[in-house]
Short mmCIF file of C-alpha atoms in Angstrom, two decimals:
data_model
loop_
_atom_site.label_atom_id
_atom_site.label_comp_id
_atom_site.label_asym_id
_atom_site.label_seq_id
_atom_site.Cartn_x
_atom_site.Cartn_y
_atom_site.Cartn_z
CA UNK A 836 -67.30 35.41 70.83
CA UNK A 837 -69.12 34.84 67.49
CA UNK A 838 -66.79 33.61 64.19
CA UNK A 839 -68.11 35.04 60.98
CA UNK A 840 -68.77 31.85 58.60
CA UNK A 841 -66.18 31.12 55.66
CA UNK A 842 -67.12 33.28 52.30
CA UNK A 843 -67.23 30.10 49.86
CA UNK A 844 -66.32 33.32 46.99
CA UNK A 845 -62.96 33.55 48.54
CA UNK A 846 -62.16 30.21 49.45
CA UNK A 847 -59.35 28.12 48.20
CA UNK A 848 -58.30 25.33 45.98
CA UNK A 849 -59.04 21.17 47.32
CA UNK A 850 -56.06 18.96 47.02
CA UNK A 851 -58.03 17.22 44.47
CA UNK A 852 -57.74 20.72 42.10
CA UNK A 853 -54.34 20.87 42.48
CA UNK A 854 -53.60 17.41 42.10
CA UNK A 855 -55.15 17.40 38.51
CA UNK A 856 -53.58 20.91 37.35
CA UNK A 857 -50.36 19.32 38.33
CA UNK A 858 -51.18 16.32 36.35
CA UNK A 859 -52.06 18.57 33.43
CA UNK A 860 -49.38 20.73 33.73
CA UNK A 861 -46.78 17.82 33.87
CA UNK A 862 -48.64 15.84 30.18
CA UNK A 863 -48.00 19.56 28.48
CA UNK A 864 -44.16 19.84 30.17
CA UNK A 865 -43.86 16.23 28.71
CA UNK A 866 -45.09 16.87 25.77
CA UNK A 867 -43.40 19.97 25.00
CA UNK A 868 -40.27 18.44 26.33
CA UNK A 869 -40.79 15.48 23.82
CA UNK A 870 -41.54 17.80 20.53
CA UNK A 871 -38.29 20.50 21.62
CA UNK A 872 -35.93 17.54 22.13
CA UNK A 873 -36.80 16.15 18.43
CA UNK A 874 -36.17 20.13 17.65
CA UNK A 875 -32.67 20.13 19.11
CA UNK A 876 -32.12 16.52 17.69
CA UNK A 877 -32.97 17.64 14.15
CA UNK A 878 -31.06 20.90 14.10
CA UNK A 879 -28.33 18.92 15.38
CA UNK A 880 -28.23 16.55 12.70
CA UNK A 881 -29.06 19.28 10.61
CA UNK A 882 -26.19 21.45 11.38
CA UNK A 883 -23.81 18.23 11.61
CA UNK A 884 -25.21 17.87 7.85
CA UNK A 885 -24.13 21.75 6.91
CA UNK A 886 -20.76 21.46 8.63
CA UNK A 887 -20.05 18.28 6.52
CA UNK A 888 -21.03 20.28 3.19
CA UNK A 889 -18.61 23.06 4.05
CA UNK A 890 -15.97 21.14 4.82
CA UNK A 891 -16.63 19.00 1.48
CA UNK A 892 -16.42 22.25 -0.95
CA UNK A 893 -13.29 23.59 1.25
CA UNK A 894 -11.06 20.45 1.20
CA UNK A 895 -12.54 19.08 -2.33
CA UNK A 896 -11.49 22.02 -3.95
CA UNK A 897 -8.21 21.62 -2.18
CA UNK A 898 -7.72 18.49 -3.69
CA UNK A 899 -9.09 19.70 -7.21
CA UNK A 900 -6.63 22.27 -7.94
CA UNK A 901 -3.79 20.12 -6.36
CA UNK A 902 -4.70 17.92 -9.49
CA UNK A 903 -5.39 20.29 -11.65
CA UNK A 904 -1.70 21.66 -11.23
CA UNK A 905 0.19 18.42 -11.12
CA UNK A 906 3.36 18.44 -12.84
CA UNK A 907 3.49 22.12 -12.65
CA UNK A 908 7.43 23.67 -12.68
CA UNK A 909 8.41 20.09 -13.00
CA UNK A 910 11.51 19.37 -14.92
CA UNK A 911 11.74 16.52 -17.72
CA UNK A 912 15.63 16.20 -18.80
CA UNK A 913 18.54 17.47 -16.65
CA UNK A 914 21.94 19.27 -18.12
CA UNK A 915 24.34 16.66 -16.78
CA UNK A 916 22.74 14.63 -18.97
CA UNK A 917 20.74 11.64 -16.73
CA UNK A 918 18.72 12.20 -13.55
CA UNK A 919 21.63 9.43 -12.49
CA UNK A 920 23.95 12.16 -12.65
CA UNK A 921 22.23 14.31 -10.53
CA UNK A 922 23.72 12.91 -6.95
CA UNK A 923 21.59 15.30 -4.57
CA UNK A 924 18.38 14.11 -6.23
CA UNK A 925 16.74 12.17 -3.43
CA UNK A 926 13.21 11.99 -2.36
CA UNK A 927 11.61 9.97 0.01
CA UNK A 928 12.72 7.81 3.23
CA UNK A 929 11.00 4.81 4.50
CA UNK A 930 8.00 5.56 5.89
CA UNK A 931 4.68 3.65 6.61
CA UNK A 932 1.36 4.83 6.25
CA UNK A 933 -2.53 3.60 6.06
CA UNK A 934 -0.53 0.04 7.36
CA UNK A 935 0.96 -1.39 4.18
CA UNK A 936 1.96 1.48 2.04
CA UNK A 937 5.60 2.60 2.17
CA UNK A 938 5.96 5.73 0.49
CA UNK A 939 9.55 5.25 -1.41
CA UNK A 940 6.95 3.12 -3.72
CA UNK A 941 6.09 6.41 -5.17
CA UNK A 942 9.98 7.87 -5.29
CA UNK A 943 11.51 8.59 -8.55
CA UNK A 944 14.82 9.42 -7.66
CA UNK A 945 17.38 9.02 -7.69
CA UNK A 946 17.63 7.61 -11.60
CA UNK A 947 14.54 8.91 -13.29
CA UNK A 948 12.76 12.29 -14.35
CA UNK A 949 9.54 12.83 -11.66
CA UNK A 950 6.13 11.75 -12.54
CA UNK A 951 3.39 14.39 -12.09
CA UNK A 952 1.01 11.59 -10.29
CA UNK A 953 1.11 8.84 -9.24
CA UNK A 954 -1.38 6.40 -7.35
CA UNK A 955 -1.73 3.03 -5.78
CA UNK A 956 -5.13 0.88 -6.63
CA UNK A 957 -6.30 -0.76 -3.64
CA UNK A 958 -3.09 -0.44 -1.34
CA UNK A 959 -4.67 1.07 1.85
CA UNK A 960 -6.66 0.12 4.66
CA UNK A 961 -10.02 -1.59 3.41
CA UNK A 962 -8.73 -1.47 -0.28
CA UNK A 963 -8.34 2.38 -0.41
CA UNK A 964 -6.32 4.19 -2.88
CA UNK A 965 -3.27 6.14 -2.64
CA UNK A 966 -2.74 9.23 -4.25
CA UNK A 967 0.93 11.41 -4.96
CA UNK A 968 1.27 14.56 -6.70
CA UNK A 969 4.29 16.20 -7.76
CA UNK A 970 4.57 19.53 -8.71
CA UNK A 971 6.29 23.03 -7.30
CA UNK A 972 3.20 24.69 -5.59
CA UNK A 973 1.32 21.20 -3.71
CA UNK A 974 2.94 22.89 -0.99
CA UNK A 975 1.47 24.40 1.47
CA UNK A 976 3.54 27.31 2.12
CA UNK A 977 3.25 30.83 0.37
CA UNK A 978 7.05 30.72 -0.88
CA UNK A 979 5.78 27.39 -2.86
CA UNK A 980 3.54 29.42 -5.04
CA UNK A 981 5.82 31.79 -5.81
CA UNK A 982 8.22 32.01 -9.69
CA UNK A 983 9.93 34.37 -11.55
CA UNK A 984 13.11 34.41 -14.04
CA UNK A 985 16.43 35.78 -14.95
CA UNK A 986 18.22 36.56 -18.39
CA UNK A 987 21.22 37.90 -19.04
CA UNK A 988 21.01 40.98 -20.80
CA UNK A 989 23.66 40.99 -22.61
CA UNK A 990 26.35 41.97 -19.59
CA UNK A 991 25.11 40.54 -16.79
CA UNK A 992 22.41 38.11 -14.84
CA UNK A 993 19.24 39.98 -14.60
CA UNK A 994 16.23 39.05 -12.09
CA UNK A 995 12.75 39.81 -12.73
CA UNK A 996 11.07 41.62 -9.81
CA UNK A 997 7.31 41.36 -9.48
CA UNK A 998 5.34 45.17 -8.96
CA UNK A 999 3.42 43.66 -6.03
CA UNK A 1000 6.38 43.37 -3.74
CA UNK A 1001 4.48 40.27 -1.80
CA UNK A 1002 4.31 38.38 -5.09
CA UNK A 1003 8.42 38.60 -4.75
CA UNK A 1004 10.34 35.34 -3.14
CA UNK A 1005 12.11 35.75 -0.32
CA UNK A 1006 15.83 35.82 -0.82
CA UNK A 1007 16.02 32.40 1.98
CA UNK A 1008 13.35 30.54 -0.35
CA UNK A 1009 15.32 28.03 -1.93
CA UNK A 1010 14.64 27.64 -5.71
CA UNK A 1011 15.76 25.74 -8.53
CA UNK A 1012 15.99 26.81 -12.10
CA UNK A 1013 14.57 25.27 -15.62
CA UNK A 1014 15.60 26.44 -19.04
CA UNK A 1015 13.01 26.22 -21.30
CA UNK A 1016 13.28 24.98 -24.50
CA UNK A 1017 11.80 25.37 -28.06
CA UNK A 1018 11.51 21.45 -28.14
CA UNK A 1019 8.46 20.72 -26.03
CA UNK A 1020 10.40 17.44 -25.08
CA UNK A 1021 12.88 19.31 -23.65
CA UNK A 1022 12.32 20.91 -20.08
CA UNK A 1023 15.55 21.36 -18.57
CA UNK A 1024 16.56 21.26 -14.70
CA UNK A 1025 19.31 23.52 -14.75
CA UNK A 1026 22.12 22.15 -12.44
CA UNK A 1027 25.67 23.82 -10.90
CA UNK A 1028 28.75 22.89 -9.20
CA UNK A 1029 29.13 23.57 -5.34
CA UNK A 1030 31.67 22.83 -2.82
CA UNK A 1031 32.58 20.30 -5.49
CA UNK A 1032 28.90 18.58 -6.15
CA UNK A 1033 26.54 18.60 -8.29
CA UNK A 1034 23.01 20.68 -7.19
CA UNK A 1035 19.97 21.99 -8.52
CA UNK A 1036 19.02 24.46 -6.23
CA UNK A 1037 20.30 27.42 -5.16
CA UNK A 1038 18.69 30.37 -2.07
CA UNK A 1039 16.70 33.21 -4.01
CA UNK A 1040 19.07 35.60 -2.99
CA UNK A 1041 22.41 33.90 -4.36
CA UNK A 1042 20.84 32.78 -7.96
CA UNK A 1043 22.55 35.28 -10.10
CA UNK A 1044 25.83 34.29 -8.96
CA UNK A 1045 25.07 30.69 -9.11
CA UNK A 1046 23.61 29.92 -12.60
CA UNK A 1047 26.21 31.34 -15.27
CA UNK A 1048 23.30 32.73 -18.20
CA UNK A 1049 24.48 33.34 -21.75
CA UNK A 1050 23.62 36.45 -23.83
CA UNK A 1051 19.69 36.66 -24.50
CA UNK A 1052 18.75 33.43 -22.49
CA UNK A 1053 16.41 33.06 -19.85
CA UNK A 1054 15.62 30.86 -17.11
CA UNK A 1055 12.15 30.42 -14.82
CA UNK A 1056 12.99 29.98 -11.00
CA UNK A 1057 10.37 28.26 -8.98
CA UNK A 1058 10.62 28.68 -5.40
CA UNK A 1059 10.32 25.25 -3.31
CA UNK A 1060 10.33 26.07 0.08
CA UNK A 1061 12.15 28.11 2.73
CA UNK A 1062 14.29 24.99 3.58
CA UNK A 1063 18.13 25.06 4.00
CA UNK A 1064 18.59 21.89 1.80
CA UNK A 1065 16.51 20.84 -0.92
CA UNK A 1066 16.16 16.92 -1.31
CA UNK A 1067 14.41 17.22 -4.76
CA UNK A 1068 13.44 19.69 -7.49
CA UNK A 1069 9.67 20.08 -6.63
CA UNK A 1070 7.18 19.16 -3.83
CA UNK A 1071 5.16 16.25 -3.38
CA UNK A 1072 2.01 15.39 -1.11
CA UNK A 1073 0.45 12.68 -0.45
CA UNK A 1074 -3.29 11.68 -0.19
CA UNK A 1075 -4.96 8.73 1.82
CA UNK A 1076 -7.01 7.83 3.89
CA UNK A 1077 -6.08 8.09 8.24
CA UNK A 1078 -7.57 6.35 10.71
CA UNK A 1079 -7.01 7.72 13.95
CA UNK A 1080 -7.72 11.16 15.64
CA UNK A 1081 -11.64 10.75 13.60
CA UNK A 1082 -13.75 13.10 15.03
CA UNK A 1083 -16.66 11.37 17.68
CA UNK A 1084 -19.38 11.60 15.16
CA UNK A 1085 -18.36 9.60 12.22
CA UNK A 1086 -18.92 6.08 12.03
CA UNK A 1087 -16.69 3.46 13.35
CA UNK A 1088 -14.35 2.19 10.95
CA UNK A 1089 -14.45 5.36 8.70
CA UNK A 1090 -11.21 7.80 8.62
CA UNK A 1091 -9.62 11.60 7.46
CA UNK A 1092 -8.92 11.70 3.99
CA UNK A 1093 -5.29 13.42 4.69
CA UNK A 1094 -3.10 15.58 2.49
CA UNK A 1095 0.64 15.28 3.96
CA UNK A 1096 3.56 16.73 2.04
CA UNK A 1097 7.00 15.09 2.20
CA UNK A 1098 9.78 16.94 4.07
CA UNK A 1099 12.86 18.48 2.72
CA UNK A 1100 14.68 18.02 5.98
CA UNK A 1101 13.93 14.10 6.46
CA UNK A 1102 12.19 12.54 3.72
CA UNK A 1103 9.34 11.70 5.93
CA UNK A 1104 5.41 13.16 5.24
CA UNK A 1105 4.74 16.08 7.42
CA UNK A 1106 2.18 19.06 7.23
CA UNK A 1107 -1.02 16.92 7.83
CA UNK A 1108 -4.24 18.64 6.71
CA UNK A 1109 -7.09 17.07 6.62
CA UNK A 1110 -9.37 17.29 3.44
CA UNK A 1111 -13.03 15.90 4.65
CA UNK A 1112 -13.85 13.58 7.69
CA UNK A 1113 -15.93 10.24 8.11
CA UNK A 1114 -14.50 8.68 4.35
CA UNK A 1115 -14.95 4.92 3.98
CA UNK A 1116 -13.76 5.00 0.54
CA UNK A 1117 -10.83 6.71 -2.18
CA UNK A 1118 -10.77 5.61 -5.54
CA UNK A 1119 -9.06 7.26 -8.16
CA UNK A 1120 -9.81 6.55 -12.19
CA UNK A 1121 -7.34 7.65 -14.83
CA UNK A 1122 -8.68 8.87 -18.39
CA UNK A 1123 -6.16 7.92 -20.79
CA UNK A 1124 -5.15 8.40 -24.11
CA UNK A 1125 -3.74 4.99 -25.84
CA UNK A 1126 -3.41 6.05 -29.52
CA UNK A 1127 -0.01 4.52 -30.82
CA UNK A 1128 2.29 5.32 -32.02
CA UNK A 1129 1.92 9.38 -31.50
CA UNK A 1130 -0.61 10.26 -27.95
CA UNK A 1131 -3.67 12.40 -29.99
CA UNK A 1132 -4.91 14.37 -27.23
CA UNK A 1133 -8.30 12.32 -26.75
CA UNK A 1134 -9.04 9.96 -23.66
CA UNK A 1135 -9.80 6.39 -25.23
CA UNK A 1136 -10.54 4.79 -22.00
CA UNK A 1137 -10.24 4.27 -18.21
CA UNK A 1138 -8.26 2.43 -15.83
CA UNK A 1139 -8.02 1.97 -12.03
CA UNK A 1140 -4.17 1.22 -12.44
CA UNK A 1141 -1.65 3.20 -14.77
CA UNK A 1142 1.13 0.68 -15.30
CA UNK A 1143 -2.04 -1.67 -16.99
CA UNK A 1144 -1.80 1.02 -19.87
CA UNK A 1145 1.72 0.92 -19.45
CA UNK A 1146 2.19 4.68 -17.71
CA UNK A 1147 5.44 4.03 -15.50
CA UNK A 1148 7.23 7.37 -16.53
CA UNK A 1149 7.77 10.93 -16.55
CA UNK A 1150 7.19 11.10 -20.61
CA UNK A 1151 4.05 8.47 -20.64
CA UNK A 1152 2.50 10.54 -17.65
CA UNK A 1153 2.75 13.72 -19.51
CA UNK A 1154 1.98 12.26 -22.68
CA UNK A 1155 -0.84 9.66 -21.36
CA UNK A 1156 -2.94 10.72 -18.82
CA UNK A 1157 -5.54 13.01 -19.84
CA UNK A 1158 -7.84 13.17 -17.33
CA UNK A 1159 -8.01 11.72 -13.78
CA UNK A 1160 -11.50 11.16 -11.56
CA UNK A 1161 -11.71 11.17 -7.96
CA UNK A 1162 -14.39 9.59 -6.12
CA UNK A 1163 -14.86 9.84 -1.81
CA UNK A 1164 -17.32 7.52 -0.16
CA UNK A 1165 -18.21 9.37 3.28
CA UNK A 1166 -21.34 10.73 4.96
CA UNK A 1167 -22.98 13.89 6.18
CA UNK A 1168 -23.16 14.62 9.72
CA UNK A 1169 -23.60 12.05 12.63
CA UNK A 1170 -25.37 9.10 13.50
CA UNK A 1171 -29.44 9.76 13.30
CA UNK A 1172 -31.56 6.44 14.92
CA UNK A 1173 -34.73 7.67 12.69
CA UNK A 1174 -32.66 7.12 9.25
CA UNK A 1175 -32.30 4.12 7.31
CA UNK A 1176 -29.74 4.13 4.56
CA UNK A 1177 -31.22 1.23 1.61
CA UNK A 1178 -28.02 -0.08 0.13
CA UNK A 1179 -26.14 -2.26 1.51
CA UNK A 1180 -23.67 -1.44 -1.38
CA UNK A 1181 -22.43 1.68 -2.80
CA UNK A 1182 -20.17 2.03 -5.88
CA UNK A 1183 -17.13 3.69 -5.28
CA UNK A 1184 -16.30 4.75 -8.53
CA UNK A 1185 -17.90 4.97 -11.98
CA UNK A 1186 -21.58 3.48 -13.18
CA UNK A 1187 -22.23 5.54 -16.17
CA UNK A 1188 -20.33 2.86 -18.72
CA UNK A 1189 -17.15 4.68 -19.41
CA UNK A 1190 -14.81 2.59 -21.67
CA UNK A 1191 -12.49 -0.18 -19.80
CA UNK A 1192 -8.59 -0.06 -20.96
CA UNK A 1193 -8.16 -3.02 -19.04
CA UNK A 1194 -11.68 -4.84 -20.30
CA UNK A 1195 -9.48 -8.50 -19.53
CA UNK A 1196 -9.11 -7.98 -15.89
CA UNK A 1197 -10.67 -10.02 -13.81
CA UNK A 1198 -12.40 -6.83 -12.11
CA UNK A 1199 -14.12 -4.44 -14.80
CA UNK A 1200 -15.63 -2.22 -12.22
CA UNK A 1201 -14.15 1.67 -12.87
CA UNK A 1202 -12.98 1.98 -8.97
CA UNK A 1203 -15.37 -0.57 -6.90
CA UNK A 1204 -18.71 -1.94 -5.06
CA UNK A 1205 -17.90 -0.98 -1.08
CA UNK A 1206 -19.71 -3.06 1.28
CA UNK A 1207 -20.81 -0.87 4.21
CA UNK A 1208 -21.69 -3.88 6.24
CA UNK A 1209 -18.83 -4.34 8.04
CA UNK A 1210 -19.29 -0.67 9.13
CA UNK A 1211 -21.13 -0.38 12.77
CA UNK A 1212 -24.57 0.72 12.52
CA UNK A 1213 -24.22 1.80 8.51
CA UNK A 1214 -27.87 2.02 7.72
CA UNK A 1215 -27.57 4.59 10.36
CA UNK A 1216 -25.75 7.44 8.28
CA UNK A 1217 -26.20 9.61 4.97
CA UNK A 1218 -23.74 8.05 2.81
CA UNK A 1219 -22.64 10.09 -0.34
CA UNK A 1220 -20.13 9.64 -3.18
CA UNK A 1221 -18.53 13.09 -3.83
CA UNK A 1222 -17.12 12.77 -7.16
CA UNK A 1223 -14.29 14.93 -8.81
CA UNK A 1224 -13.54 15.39 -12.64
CA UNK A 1225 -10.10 17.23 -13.26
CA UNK A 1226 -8.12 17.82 -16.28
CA UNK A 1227 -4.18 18.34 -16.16
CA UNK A 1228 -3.65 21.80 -17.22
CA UNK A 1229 0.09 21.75 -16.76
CA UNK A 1230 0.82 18.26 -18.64
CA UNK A 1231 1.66 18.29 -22.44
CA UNK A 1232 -1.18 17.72 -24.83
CA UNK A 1233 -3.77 20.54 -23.13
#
């Protein structure tokens, strides 16, 4: 039996072939591999980056108009008289937060008229501020933004009802009444007898019966909440910065700038929402007017502290404070190994040379110099200053 010979035009690959296209083919995998890793990296970062942006205009804003409408609904003088006489006026309970801060430091009840805001200067964690803000819609809850008003025409208590029935408040809501007066220094919390005390508040659906309206005069109701009891005559919330539950990818040591409003029910802060993630910093800067003996209108100067200028009330706040300037020390996204951050320090706070109330302290920095050293891996992070510049539309002197 004769075997035909091989046809070399048909034969196969040698080891030696396939050994160097699998060499080849495993450089290009690697490469490849290599350059679509960085890819993934980057739009990682890069879409850690966008989130942070988003969430900065969402809860910024947030924060902006909660300023912005400080002091709104709030009453200045009550009709018994003295807040003193007011007996349900209470506010907060003892409660601490960001580890020193007890929040009856920011309580005006139950012997004084409530101050629109409020701050302490280097109380938190790190030497973060503290924020408060009183006013009837820092709530968050729809029955919070909600007013209207009753007169008595002549015969009888009549409500105003709104065309757009959802803009009406709920008949539970819980709302207290102020009688404005021609004198702008007079704002008045209208108060009533009940079961034998003293009260300022009243549920939507029982305030004809409970505030007693002479001919022609009129009254705005603010709604508060849907809340069976009412510890004060307006909501407050509370802004600083949290350290625990912080998301994976911001840096150690960095926190949730929180908004928490304080409870009817207990005095305590509930409602937690957070604002923006991975902050370091929270300063807040006051723009003040210190013309004596009559307040012009004009901001003369800056201070980290209000009682400096000697703001400690209702009537100074409203009279005073003319402009108030937020500044948040965080970064964008997550940790990136190829990024180097230069400073070492970042000011928290003003650098542009606005005028110093307080020029004698020993520390004339507007807000402060932050040292991110003691922050893991800081060069390792976009840091930004997000910076907010509010005027208080609802204060006197606008």
């Amino acid at each position: 039996m004769m075997f035909k010979g091989i046809d070399k035009g048909k034969r196969g690959f040698s080891l030696v072939e396939l050994l160097v296209v699998m060499g080849l083919l495993v450089i290009v995998l690697a490469i490849t591999t290599g350059n679509f890793i960085t890819l993934v990296r980057a739009l990682k970062g890069e879409s850690k980056i966008a989130e942070t942006e988003v969430e900065k205009i969402v809860g910024l804003e947030i924060l902006r108009q909660d300023i912005e409408n400080a002091g709104y609904g709030l009453p200045w003088n009550v009709d018994t008289g003295n807040w003193g006489g007011l007996t349900s006026y209470t506010e907060a309970e003892t409660q601490t937060v960001c580890s020193t801060t007890d929040i009856t430091s920011y309580d005006d009840a139950p012997n004084n008229a409530p101050r629109a805001i409020i701050s302490g200067n280097n109380v938190c964690q790190d030497g973060s501020d503290y924020l408060v803000i009183k006013s009837t819609v820092v709530r968050n809850h729809e029955e919070a933004q909600k007013w209207t008003y009753i007169w008595n025409d002549g015969s009888s208590n009549q409500v105003n009802s709104w065309a757009t029935g959802s803009d009406n408040i709920a008949n539970t809501t819980g709302v207290m009444a102020i009688n404005p007066k021609q004198n702008i220094n007079d704002r008045v919390l209208v108060t009533y007898l009940q079961g034998g005390a003293r009260t300022f508040y009243s549920q939507f659906s029982g305030v004809s019966a409970a505030y007693t309206l002479r001919p022609s005069e009129v009254y705005l109701l603010f709604g508060i909440g849907p809340d069976n009891t009412l510890r004060m005559p307006f909501n407050r919330a509370d802004y600083f910065i949290l350290k625990s539950n912080v998301p994976a990818r911001c840096a150690s040591g960095t926190g949730i700038l929180e908004k928490a409003t304080l409870s009817h029910s207990d005095g305590k802060l509930s409602d937690y929402s957070p604002l923006l993630d991975c902050v370091a910093d929270f300063q807040v800067i006051y723009g003040v007017d210190i013309t004596t003996p009559i307040a012009d209108g004009i901001v003369d100067c800056y201070t980290n502290d209000l009682p400096v200028t000697g703001i400690t009330d209702a009537q100074n706040t409203r009279d005073r404070i003319k402009e108030v300037r937020v500044y948040v020390l965080a970064h964008e996204g997550q940790m990136d190994r190829d990024y180097r951050f230069g400073n070492s320090t970042v000011r928290v706070g003003d650098s542009s040379g606005l005028p110093r109330c307080d020029i004698s302290g020993v520390d004339n920095v507007l807000g402060r110099d932050f040292d991110l050293t003691g922050i893991p891996d800081w060069q390792n992070y976009r840091w930004k200053v997000y910076t907010l510049v509010v005027s208080l539309d609802n204060l006197r002197g606008r």
